[in-house]
Structures are given as structure tokens and as C-alpha cells.
XYZ file of C-alpha atoms in Angstrom:
653
model
C 140.226 136.976 102.676
C 141.257 133.322 102.806
C 138.846 130.851 101.273
C 139.610 128.176 103.859
C 139.703 128.014 107.634
C 140.042 125.436 110.386
C 136.724 124.292 111.848
C 136.118 121.911 114.753
C 132.889 119.923 114.964
C 131.313 119.631 118.423
C 131.945 116.185 119.841
C 134.695 115.414 117.353
C 138.245 116.223 118.387
C 139.495 116.151 114.834
C 139.295 119.454 112.972
C 138.115 119.250 109.395
C 138.777 121.506 106.471
C 136.111 124.066 105.610
C 135.846 126.067 102.431
C 133.909 129.160 101.534
C 130.469 128.066 100.383
C 128.978 128.856 97.013
C 125.739 129.495 98.882
C 125.462 133.255 99.453
C 121.910 134.341 100.355
C 120.487 137.822 100.879
C 121.124 139.893 103.969
C 117.572 139.181 105.206
C 118.182 135.436 104.977
C 121.488 135.831 106.830
C 119.779 137.691 109.663
C 117.049 135.045 109.904
C 119.679 132.294 109.819
C 121.525 133.954 112.680
C 118.290 134.193 114.706
C 117.451 130.516 114.113
C 121.042 129.505 114.893
C 120.878 131.323 118.248
C 117.558 129.692 119.169
C 118.895 126.310 118.030
C 121.789 126.698 120.470
C 119.329 127.454 123.297
C 117.216 124.401 122.477
C 120.262 122.135 122.208
C 121.464 123.329 125.618
C 118.032 122.605 127.158
C 117.952 118.931 126.157
C 121.552 118.433 127.308
C 121.323 120.366 130.606
C 121.236 118.381 133.898
C 117.986 119.014 135.795
C 117.132 118.355 139.418
C 113.748 117.168 138.130
C 115.638 114.304 136.417
C 117.746 113.579 139.527
C 120.745 115.467 138.189
C 120.817 114.096 134.638
C 119.813 115.628 131.321
C 116.776 114.868 129.204
C 118.933 112.849 126.805
C 120.493 110.827 129.635
C 117.129 110.278 131.317
C 115.652 109.123 128.014
C 118.556 106.721 127.397
C 118.248 105.221 130.889
C 114.505 104.726 130.485
C 114.962 103.186 127.047
C 117.530 100.734 128.434
C 115.164 99.641 131.212
C 112.249 99.363 128.772
C 114.141 97.142 126.325
C 114.948 94.683 129.167
C 118.074 93.269 127.564
C 119.919 90.762 129.725
C 123.429 91.941 130.642
C 126.368 90.148 129.112
C 127.382 87.109 131.249
C 130.433 87.524 133.428
C 133.756 86.371 131.988
C 135.158 85.845 135.476
C 135.855 82.086 135.849
C 135.078 82.263 139.562
C 131.790 84.118 139.146
C 130.710 82.855 135.743
C 128.286 80.401 137.329
C 126.140 83.186 138.754
C 122.790 83.972 137.123
C 122.669 87.387 135.407
C 119.159 87.369 133.891
C 116.537 90.003 134.713
C 112.745 89.998 135.053
C 111.036 92.011 132.247
C 108.372 93.185 134.691
C 108.710 96.870 133.815
C 108.293 96.081 130.132
C 105.249 93.921 130.860
C 103.706 96.691 132.954
C 104.239 99.240 130.173
C 102.672 96.923 127.598
C 99.651 96.069 129.773
C 99.126 99.712 130.795
C 99.305 100.866 127.182
C 96.882 98.117 126.164
C 94.467 99.272 128.854
C 94.743 102.962 127.925
C 94.255 102.255 124.215
C 91.632 99.505 124.488
C 89.037 101.986 123.270
C 89.350 104.241 120.234
C 88.800 107.547 122.012
C 87.195 110.166 119.774
C 86.861 113.595 121.417
C 83.437 114.986 122.212
C 82.553 118.122 120.240
C 80.430 121.078 121.290
C 79.523 123.628 118.607
C 78.357 127.196 119.004
C 77.213 129.520 116.229
C 77.840 133.253 115.869
C 74.681 133.917 117.896
C 76.126 132.012 120.870
C 73.595 129.243 120.337
C 74.427 125.576 120.808
C 74.314 123.544 117.580
C 74.096 119.822 118.354
C 73.922 118.778 114.712
C 77.104 120.644 113.768
C 78.853 119.091 116.762
C 77.665 115.608 115.772
C 78.821 116.096 112.168
C 82.238 117.323 113.278
C 82.683 114.328 115.559
C 81.763 112.030 112.682
C 84.344 113.759 110.478
C 87.020 113.224 113.111
C 86.035 109.552 113.290
C 86.077 109.311 109.480
C 89.630 110.653 109.306
C 90.881 108.630 112.269
C 89.717 105.380 110.712
C 91.265 106.245 107.344
C 94.710 107.180 108.584
C 97.558 105.749 110.632
C 96.141 107.341 113.784
C 95.364 104.154 115.729
C 98.823 102.653 115.302
C 100.593 105.991 115.806
C 98.565 106.670 118.947
C 99.357 103.210 120.361
C 103.070 103.797 119.844
C 102.638 107.302 121.217
C 101.119 106.033 124.468
C 103.917 103.470 124.842
C 106.490 106.179 124.177
C 104.826 108.458 126.743
C 105.002 105.691 129.353
C 108.660 104.997 128.575
C 110.194 108.434 127.970
C 110.272 111.639 130.020
C 108.404 113.352 127.158
C 107.319 112.473 123.647
C 105.690 114.475 120.869
C 102.809 113.675 118.514
C 102.704 115.611 115.236
C 99.489 116.208 113.278
C 99.547 117.395 109.687
C 97.381 117.335 106.580
C 99.093 116.888 103.251
C 98.326 116.592 99.562
C 100.782 114.499 97.588
C 101.020 113.334 93.975
C 102.566 110.290 92.372
C 103.204 109.107 88.829
C 101.595 105.904 87.581
C 101.354 104.100 84.263
C 97.868 104.318 82.764
C 97.060 103.212 79.228
C 100.779 103.125 78.392
C 101.238 106.710 79.547
C 102.567 108.153 82.765
C 100.007 110.308 84.512
C 100.048 112.195 87.794
C 97.462 111.142 90.376
C 96.812 111.666 94.071
C 99.066 109.624 96.339
C 96.597 107.964 98.712
C 99.301 106.897 101.160
C 100.852 110.333 101.617
C 97.706 112.448 101.239
C 95.236 113.328 103.958
C 95.940 113.231 107.683
C 99.416 112.086 108.638
C 100.394 111.374 112.244
C 104.011 111.141 113.363
C 105.765 110.342 116.610
C 108.654 112.679 117.301
C 111.254 111.596 119.904
C 112.272 114.033 122.617
C 115.773 114.579 121.224
C 114.352 115.925 117.933
C 112.362 118.777 119.505
C 114.101 121.914 120.806
C 112.168 124.360 123.001
C 113.057 127.762 124.343
C 112.069 127.510 128.016
C 112.070 124.240 130.020
C 109.943 125.877 132.722
C 106.957 126.561 130.469
C 104.653 123.539 130.591
C 102.229 124.461 127.808
C 103.847 123.779 124.439
C 101.762 126.444 122.689
C 103.293 129.065 125.013
C 106.888 128.238 124.079
C 108.763 131.167 122.463
C 109.845 128.833 119.659
C 109.840 125.165 118.712
C 112.478 123.589 116.472
C 112.034 120.184 114.872
C 115.341 118.649 113.840
C 115.402 115.362 111.982
C 117.697 113.364 109.722
C 116.171 112.266 106.422
C 117.498 110.609 103.301
C 118.812 112.753 100.479
C 116.143 111.318 98.168
C 113.342 112.308 100.560
C 114.768 115.801 100.881
C 115.007 116.049 97.105
C 111.352 115.082 96.745
C 110.381 117.812 99.203
C 112.643 120.685 98.177
C 114.123 120.133 94.711
C 111.950 122.897 93.218
C 113.450 125.498 95.546
C 116.140 127.642 93.975
C 118.592 126.880 96.811
C 118.353 123.112 96.383
C 121.379 123.094 94.066
C 123.587 123.949 97.065
C 122.497 120.891 99.097
C 124.990 118.011 99.004
C 125.190 114.850 101.108
C 128.069 114.956 103.588
C 128.376 118.759 103.435
C 126.803 121.246 105.849
C 126.636 124.964 105.293
C 127.698 126.794 108.474
C 127.061 130.493 109.045
C 129.865 132.523 110.616
C 128.307 135.453 112.469
C 131.660 137.231 112.771
C 132.073 137.849 109.052
C 128.574 137.036 107.765
C 129.805 134.283 105.419
C 128.797 130.650 104.921
C 131.341 127.824 104.906
C 131.018 124.247 103.696
C 131.903 121.803 106.464
C 132.342 118.079 106.025
C 129.656 116.048 107.788
C 130.647 112.540 108.953
C 127.115 111.430 108.062
C 127.355 111.443 104.272
C 124.104 109.525 103.637
C 121.462 111.563 105.469
C 120.774 115.290 105.494
C 119.585 117.412 108.422
C 116.203 119.098 108.072
C 115.547 121.841 110.639
C 112.049 123.361 110.792
C 111.798 126.510 112.872
C 108.459 127.620 114.376
C 107.718 130.874 116.165
C 103.990 131.096 116.909
C 103.868 134.685 118.107
C 105.634 135.917 114.968
C 103.690 133.521 112.707
C 106.965 132.287 111.222
C 107.731 128.787 109.975
C 110.821 128.163 107.864
C 113.026 125.233 106.864
C 116.788 124.710 106.551
C 118.347 121.636 104.930
C 121.994 121.102 105.905
C 122.010 124.767 106.913
C 120.586 126.073 103.613
C 117.402 128.140 103.622
C 114.431 126.448 101.882
C 111.498 128.792 102.471
C 110.008 131.988 101.046
C 112.299 134.557 99.440
C 110.446 137.156 101.470
C 111.584 136.124 104.933
C 108.917 138.352 106.489
C 106.239 136.139 104.923
C 106.703 132.587 106.159
C 103.291 131.866 107.722
C 102.497 128.744 109.729
C 101.080 125.880 107.712
C 98.857 124.757 110.579
C 96.234 127.361 111.404
C 93.010 127.435 113.379
C 89.602 128.067 111.805
C 90.163 131.689 112.844
C 93.340 131.674 110.720
C 95.702 131.911 113.691
C 99.009 129.979 113.844
C 99.400 126.970 116.113
C 102.277 124.551 116.733
C 101.343 121.225 115.062
C 102.725 119.195 117.989
C 101.150 117.631 121.069
C 103.266 116.899 124.137
C 102.638 113.599 125.956
C 103.853 112.040 129.197
C 102.856 109.664 131.998
C 102.877 111.458 135.367
C 103.525 115.053 136.480
C 106.787 116.117 138.085
C 105.659 119.398 139.634
C 102.812 121.893 139.531
C 102.657 122.444 135.756
C 106.032 124.168 135.798
C 108.529 121.762 134.275
C 108.032 120.832 130.612
C 108.639 117.063 130.989
C 107.079 114.212 132.972
C 107.952 111.264 135.173
C 107.791 108.171 132.996
C 106.317 104.911 134.233
C 109.684 103.251 133.580
C 111.492 105.801 135.759
C 108.863 105.367 138.468
C 109.479 101.607 138.571
C 113.269 101.872 138.282
C 114.190 101.300 141.943
C 111.779 98.390 142.395
C 112.923 96.848 139.122
C 116.582 97.028 140.154
C 115.757 95.443 143.526
C 113.646 92.765 141.848
C 116.432 91.923 139.401
C 118.948 91.602 142.223
C 116.597 89.408 144.300
C 115.756 87.339 141.206
C 119.439 86.710 140.489
C 120.227 85.840 144.117
C 117.195 83.529 144.280
C 118.472 81.538 141.314
C 122.015 81.559 142.672
C 120.711 80.212 145.993
C 118.750 77.482 144.226
C 121.827 76.575 142.223
C 123.913 76.329 145.391
C 121.176 74.307 147.120
C 121.082 71.878 144.181
C 124.863 71.642 143.802
C 126.183 72.687 147.217
C 129.903 73.276 147.741
C 131.605 70.624 149.841
C 134.228 70.392 152.573
C 136.468 67.343 152.399
C 138.701 65.746 155.033
C 141.392 63.391 153.771
C 139.884 63.203 150.286
C 141.894 65.875 148.560
C 140.167 68.439 146.377
C 136.965 67.295 144.709
C 135.765 69.787 142.114
C 132.848 69.892 139.676
C 134.614 67.536 137.288
C 133.649 64.560 139.472
C 129.912 65.400 139.418
C 129.423 63.845 136.006
C 127.443 60.687 135.194
C 129.480 57.429 134.950
C 132.607 58.921 136.517
C 134.611 57.123 139.214
C 136.427 58.891 142.036
C 138.694 56.913 144.408
C 138.692 58.205 148.002
C 140.831 57.234 150.961
C 139.347 54.848 153.485
C 138.752 57.419 156.238
C 137.927 60.366 153.942
C 134.738 62.393 154.570
C 132.761 64.813 152.425
C 130.401 67.320 154.051
C 128.022 69.545 151.967
C 128.185 73.207 152.899
C 124.515 74.225 153.286
C 124.695 77.969 153.838
C 121.860 79.263 151.601
C 118.098 79.619 151.986
C 116.206 80.592 148.780
C 113.067 81.324 150.802
C 114.461 84.679 151.926
C 114.933 85.847 148.331
C 111.526 84.474 147.412
C 110.022 86.764 150.040
C 111.994 89.706 148.633
C 110.754 88.944 145.122
C 107.177 88.928 146.367
C 107.600 92.325 148.053
C 109.233 93.922 145.000
C 106.475 92.564 142.756
C 103.827 93.917 145.127
C 105.462 97.333 145.108
C 105.586 97.372 141.303
C 101.924 96.364 141.132
C 100.990 99.131 143.562
C 102.794 101.653 141.349
C 101.307 100.507 138.065
C 98.506 98.016 137.400
C 96.724 95.195 139.193
C 97.870 91.804 137.806
C 94.266 90.643 137.404
C 93.746 93.346 134.774
C 96.615 91.818 132.816
C 94.731 88.521 132.709
C 97.604 86.488 134.140
C 96.670 85.954 137.786
C 93.622 84.983 139.758
C 90.204 83.779 138.697
C 87.815 85.632 136.449
C 85.303 87.659 138.475
C 81.967 85.908 138.818
C 79.716 88.926 139.315
C 79.336 92.398 137.867
C 80.112 93.778 141.335
C 83.527 92.094 141.312
C 84.148 93.455 137.823
C 83.262 96.978 138.922
C 85.582 96.808 141.954
C 88.489 95.688 139.762
C 87.778 98.486 137.288
C 87.584 101.036 140.108
C 90.994 99.918 141.332
C 92.324 100.255 137.782
C 90.948 103.785 137.502
C 92.609 104.690 140.796
C 96.006 103.298 139.757
C 95.898 104.548 136.182
C 93.778 107.641 136.716
C 96.606 110.185 136.497
C 98.095 108.558 133.405
C 94.645 108.349 131.856
C 94.069 112.052 132.419
C 97.483 112.919 130.982
C 96.828 110.863 127.861
C 93.264 112.203 127.707
C 94.599 115.773 127.682
C 96.817 114.809 124.739
C 93.833 113.313 122.887
C 91.994 116.620 123.375
C 94.867 118.591 121.850
C 95.180 116.123 118.963
C 91.459 116.569 118.303
C 91.851 120.358 118.267
C 94.629 120.146 115.673
C 92.577 117.738 113.555
C 89.512 119.959 113.799
C 91.502 122.894 112.410
C 92.608 120.868 109.389
C 89.142 119.421 108.752
C 87.734 122.936 108.452
C 90.612 124.308 106.364
C 91.024 121.413 103.938
C 87.895 119.259 103.846
C 84.994 121.718 103.967
C 86.184 123.846 101.059
C 84.989 123.315 97.510
C 86.895 122.751 94.300
C 86.004 124.603 91.123
C 84.980 122.292 88.294
C 83.657 123.040 84.840
C 80.436 121.459 83.640
C 78.835 121.461 80.219
C 78.951 124.885 78.607
C 82.095 125.881 80.475
C 80.141 127.128 83.481
C 82.249 126.781 86.656
C 80.689 125.079 89.634
C 81.889 124.482 93.158
C 82.097 120.817 94.134
C 82.172 119.887 97.810
C 83.098 116.579 99.388
C 80.716 113.899 100.586
C 81.747 111.626 103.461
C 80.296 108.128 103.909
C 80.672 106.517 107.342
C 79.457 102.894 107.365
C 78.756 100.547 110.259
C 77.511 103.112 112.740
C 75.471 101.509 115.527
C 72.484 103.758 116.238
C 69.707 102.513 118.534
C 70.885 98.921 118.183
C 70.956 99.035 114.379
C 73.791 99.170 111.857
C 73.408 102.285 109.737
C 75.442 104.271 107.238
C 75.842 107.998 107.780
C 76.332 110.331 104.824
C 77.625 113.880 105.303
C 77.146 116.142 102.279
C 78.583 119.650 102.045
C 76.324 121.313 99.500
C 76.813 124.392 97.350
C 73.095 125.161 97.178
C 73.053 125.710 100.944
C 75.554 128.569 100.796
C 73.812 131.711 102.038
C 70.558 129.777 102.541
C 68.388 130.610 105.529
C 65.526 128.300 106.498
C 62.634 128.607 108.897
C 61.886 125.833 111.375
C 58.979 124.636 109.215
C 61.222 124.519 106.147
C 63.820 122.559 108.099
C 61.196 120.053 109.216
C 59.913 119.632 105.657
C 63.463 119.151 104.369
C 64.165 116.536 107.051
C 61.058 114.584 106.030
C 62.190 114.655 102.399
C 65.652 113.422 103.398
C 64.130 110.643 105.491
C 62.015 109.530 102.531
C 65.238 109.447 100.500
C 67.164 107.278 102.965
C 64.830 105.241 105.182
C 66.121 103.475 108.288
C 69.325 102.145 106.729
C 71.035 105.492 106.114
C 71.200 108.852 107.848
C 71.978 111.897 105.717
C 73.307 115.233 106.942
C 73.256 118.137 104.469
C 75.670 120.811 105.682
C 76.171 124.458 104.821
C 79.982 124.581 104.463
C 80.219 128.308 105.159
C 78.250 128.240 108.404
C 79.927 124.999 109.471
C 83.389 126.556 109.112
C 82.367 129.654 111.085
C 81.244 127.679 114.123
C 83.157 127.843 117.370
C 84.060 124.340 118.506
C 84.925 123.167 121.989
C 86.575 119.763 122.421
C 86.387 117.669 125.562
C 87.599 114.171 126.410
C 86.207 111.949 129.123
C 89.351 110.170 130.262
C 87.214 107.394 131.743
C 86.548 106.354 128.130
C 90.122 105.109 128.204
C 89.286 102.909 131.198
C 86.530 100.899 129.578
C 85.774 97.459 130.929
C 87.100 94.657 128.782
C 84.552 92.739 126.716
C 84.118 89.847 129.170
C 83.523 92.194 132.096
C 81.201 94.345 129.960
C 79.085 91.358 128.918
C 78.891 90.050 132.483
C 77.842 93.472 133.747
C 75.135 93.976 131.093
C 73.741 90.453 131.364
C 73.481 90.730 135.146
C 71.761 94.094 134.743
C 69.320 92.541 132.260
C 68.491 89.676 134.637
C 67.533 92.140 137.371
C 65.855 94.751 135.189
C 63.610 92.374 133.287
C 62.000 91.229 136.582
C 61.303 94.788 137.702
C 57.512 95.325 137.674
C 57.908 98.879 136.336
C 59.629 97.491 133.252
C 57.397 94.414 132.971
C 54.360 96.680 132.673
C 55.961 98.811 129.941
C 56.552 96.720 126.769
C 58.527 99.501 125.051
C 60.985 99.804 127.944
C 61.279 96.025 128.137
C 62.139 95.934 124.437
C 64.828 98.594 124.931
C 66.295 96.704 127.898
C 66.338 93.523 125.826
C 68.028 95.268 122.908
C 70.680 97.190 124.839
C 71.537 94.775 127.676
C 70.866 91.328 126.234
C 71.273 91.380 122.446
C 73.682 94.270 121.733
C 76.552 92.891 123.920
C 76.331 89.664 121.916
C 75.508 90.723 118.334
C 76.361 94.451 118.256
C 74.627 96.387 115.489
C 72.389 93.426 114.590
C 70.538 93.680 117.915
C 67.604 95.581 116.423
C 66.517 92.778 114.095
C 66.044 90.354 117.016
C 63.784 92.674 119.031
C 60.079 92.894 118.097
C 58.641 96.250 117.057
C 56.285 96.775 119.994
C 54.369 99.689 118.469
C 53.784 97.928 115.184
C 52.578 94.758 116.913
C 50.199 96.751 119.085
C 48.836 98.636 116.079
C 48.377 95.415 114.147
C 46.566 93.822 117.073
C 44.317 96.881 117.433
C 43.574 96.857 113.706
C 42.473 93.223 113.860
C 40.161 93.944 116.780
C 38.598 97.104 115.243
C 36.458 96.447 112.116
C 36.252 100.104 111.042
C 40.025 100.332 110.944
C 40.209 97.357 108.606
C 38.104 99.234 106.077
C 40.632 101.884 105.043
C 43.628 99.572 105.571
C 45.931 102.433 106.560
C 47.662 103.176 109.847
C 50.658 105.147 110.951
C 53.602 104.140 113.035
C 56.264 106.256 114.622
C 59.718 105.150 113.618
C 62.654 105.246 115.967
C 63.828 108.459 114.292
C 60.571 110.168 115.289
C 59.204 110.522 111.747
C 55.705 109.431 110.774
C 55.633 106.669 108.220
C 52.472 105.249 106.559
C 52.094 101.481 106.634
C 49.438 99.003 105.496
C 47.472 97.341 108.284
C 47.678 93.565 108.212
């Protein structure tokens, strides 16, 4: 058999020389490679197929058109000497709408609501609260906020975008006391969130909306050779990976051939996922980089029930059909026609103004007078009976009316200008604020629900990783060589609870494993924990085994993404306070009046410091009663109920 053959790369007319590869894997790897290659071809055809849902263009073409409109580059000026004077600029209104809509949808850090249920089908509010705090802890200590902002923008711009969630543990070498030691890499460890563009994800069926129901998902990306080496250099097949060379499998003879790759700097990493078969494997430049036993390539991402799940979340702006097509209608595509009309009217408006300022002229007996004579300090000699008549044939007002109509149409399709803060007066009353917010929820409601659904799925993926990686213990040796399990403790500062800044501490404890407590024992333990912490900290001791066995349900209130901005929120709360504080029902109840003062007057202004400005009504009443009752003064002791509900002894004044 010849060692060389002619091979033509798709999209490149020039054939390149291919040689028999030194890479020769087992028959099982060849069969898996052939399967992945066939699915890869299906996925590649899907993203390049014209769809009626995209008005006869492919996903790639639709994405490129939307990206061009989003970037709002001005076209190159005309080189035609006759038409070079015409204005060719465009209005970046679509870009501004995308930015303002994304800002509105991401104005609040949306953390999913958690509902927990134990193996006895009983609701567990404390487990749900702890899990939500753990999600918040990880969100605030990762790149989630920035990645999510870019993800929302990408979802508004593109027909579909993907958000990847993964949990990793990475090491790095550092110099310590003149020696190199290996330590945890804080930047690459923990939760990592990635945006994946639409052209990097291949799916099996474009008419399956739910990503988790796809027969397979393939993630193709180009990475540097150094990055690939850091990931895969310990694999036995790494020695066959070379920049600028791809290994291509020939199904006809079952052999691999080395093919020159025009991109000789980056390498192609292809990760293949098949959820139903619980198979996840990697190829780098066509070379297999996973388990020698091809039957055992389990998913890395798994649920708390140890079931595989694709680590991707699909995002988009508006639906195309009844949950049938896999992609969406982007906000940019929705505004395309109005934007094109606006640009044309904008250009004609400026052209008309230019003509009105420097109108063309008709001359009689004066010869040809061109623009060269309209220059300061020039002199033009005309014949005695010559006449010059301006040619007034334009009216910019017509284009101004067109611009107004196109702008109105764009606003109707996206977001009210007043919510962008660039038109109109600030609302004077809470009622006006509410009406504006209601209009915003109507216009952005569908997009908010779409993004909210994505937040829910992101939370589900995060929840799986929290249980699998952060609630497990590590074995450590203590004095005497006795092994002991050490579990993590999570500290969450600056939590505003009942108008007060507190720190929450979540402790997964070994001594709670297998422990069963009665209600009285739980109450006694809670009192001991309160004595340990006081009002400044809240401690949650958690049984890691029971916590991991819980069933968790995640929900997202999309209206969280439509929160009033701070000025509207303050105006609303202050107006509510003004009316509530005069209500006789509240005036006659000092405790309720104190709560109204804390939540609607002080908290909007000072946040978690609100509590220190509000008098303790119960304590003041007890002190006043103690002063008026002589027998109470004798023992000097009273009790007050703290805001947490616990009894706390205090000295009477």
C-alpha cells in the first residue's frame, strides 16, 4: 500500500500531500473515531444549512449578519467623484438598544430560588437557604457576573449562544523559600464560566429545542498548542500531536493520515458528548485523548443522583416557533428592517440639509460656476446680464418625519427611551415610576423569561457541582496518625438580614454524619449556636451526607430581572413611608412603625446599617416598665426577645 495519497481540504481548492500517520490506535478507538466523525459531519451540516426560520440563510450567515449590524461600523465612503459628497454614516440605534436592554436585564444579580425536599418528601427550608447561600458564595467568587453580562449581550445579538458551566481543580508552581512548590491555582480552580459561540457547538437535530434532549453535542474550539500541552501532555497519545498537522481517519481502509493544516499555530480540540450513552471523549487534531477503555468515558458533569448532563445552557432573545426550532430570533434581527430604514432616512436627511445649505445653481450667461468659487476671499467675474438661480428642490422635514417613525418603531420593538435615561423628565411620583416599569416588563417580558429560563438551568448545573465537589470531605492526618475527614466552611459577609449587616457561616461537620436529633435537641443546639455568635453572625451547621441526598428544585422569578432602578426604588419606598407612617393602624403599633421606618425610610438610604438608626421598641418599653415598677428594680434582671426569636437575658437600667 502506498504511504502517500492526494487529499483535498474542504474550502481549499489546492490539494495537499498526506502521509500515513504514525498514530495507529486500537480497533475500538477507530470505531469510536468513525462514530464521532459521522456525528461531526451531521453537526457541521446543521450550522451551515439554510433554514426557513432564518429567512433562507444558515445559522453561520444569520450570525454574521447580526454581528455586522451589532458592531455598527460605518460603511466605507464612496469613491465616486459625483456621489462622494453624500453622507454614508449610520445611526447606532440597534447597538444602543442592545446595550440598554442588557443593562436592564442584568441590573440585578439574579440568584435562583431553591426548594429542598428530603427523602421523606418533607420540605426543608434550612437546606434550601444554605444551598442558595452556597450558590451566591460561588457566584461572587467567580467570573459569573461578567460572563453572564456578556452572555446576555450575546443572546440579544446572535440567533443562539451557549453558556458553559464547569468546576475545575488546577495546580501551579510557585517559588517559596527558594524552592519550587506546587499549590492550588486560584484563578483556574473552582467554578469557571465560559461563553461558547454558536459556530463552536454542533448538535444532532435542529428541531429539538431542549439541549439536554439532543442525541449528541460536540464542542469544537481552537486553542494554542501550549494550552493543549498543559491539558493533555500526560496522555500517551500526546506525542502524535503536532501544530499544523491533523490526523484524518479514512473509513475505507481504516488508516490515519497526516494532513497539513493551514493553521500551524493553533490546534483543534473536539469534545464529544452523548448523554444517553454517558460518553464524553476528546480529540486533539484528530487524535484520541481519553480513556484507553473506550466503553468507560463517563461524563464529567453529573447530577447529585450521579446521572450525566450536558454542561451547556442555551440562550436566546425571542422564540421563533412553538419550542420546535433550536435557535431564537435575536433582538438585532428583529430590529434589522427598521434599522436599515432609519439609516437610509438618516443619510437622506443629512444629504437634504447639505443641499439646502449649499444648493446647486442654474446660471444664465455666467458660464459654469462650480464649488471652487464658494471659497472665502475668492473673486468671480460675471457678465453684466448674467443671473444665478439656486435650485431649491429638497425638504429635510420629510426625512425628519421618517426618522421619527423609524425610531418609534424601534422603541416599540425594544425598550422605552425613558428607561435608557436619555429622554424625558424623571418621574415625580411612585405611580409614574410603576407605570414606566410596567411598560418595560411588557416590552422586555419575553426576553426576561428567556434569560430567566437560562439562569434556572445555570443554577441547576452549579447545584450539581456544589454537591459533588464542595460538600465532600478530605482525609487529613492528625497527631498520632489518625485519619480525620475535614469538610469546608463557607463565610458569606455583608448579608443584609432584617435591616442589619451580618456574616453567615456555613459549616459542614463530620460529627453530624449519621446524627439524628429530636426537636428539643435541635432547639438546644440552636440556642448554643446563638450564644456562640450573637446578632453579628449566623451559623449553619450542616450534615453533609443528608444535604447531598436532598432533592432540590430551582425556580427563577424573571421579574427579578426587571427591578426598578435605584432612583425609582427610593422614590417608591419614600412615598410609601410617607403614607404608611400616617396610617392610624401603624401609628398605634410602635413595633410596626419601627419596621416601616427601617425598611422604607432608612434601608433605601443606608442599606445594611438601617438597624442601628431604629430604636429597639421592646427594649425601651421594658426599660420604661422597669423604672415604673419598684419590685422589678430589685432583681435587676429582665428578658428581651431578639429579632432572631431567641430569649436573651439583659440587665434592667
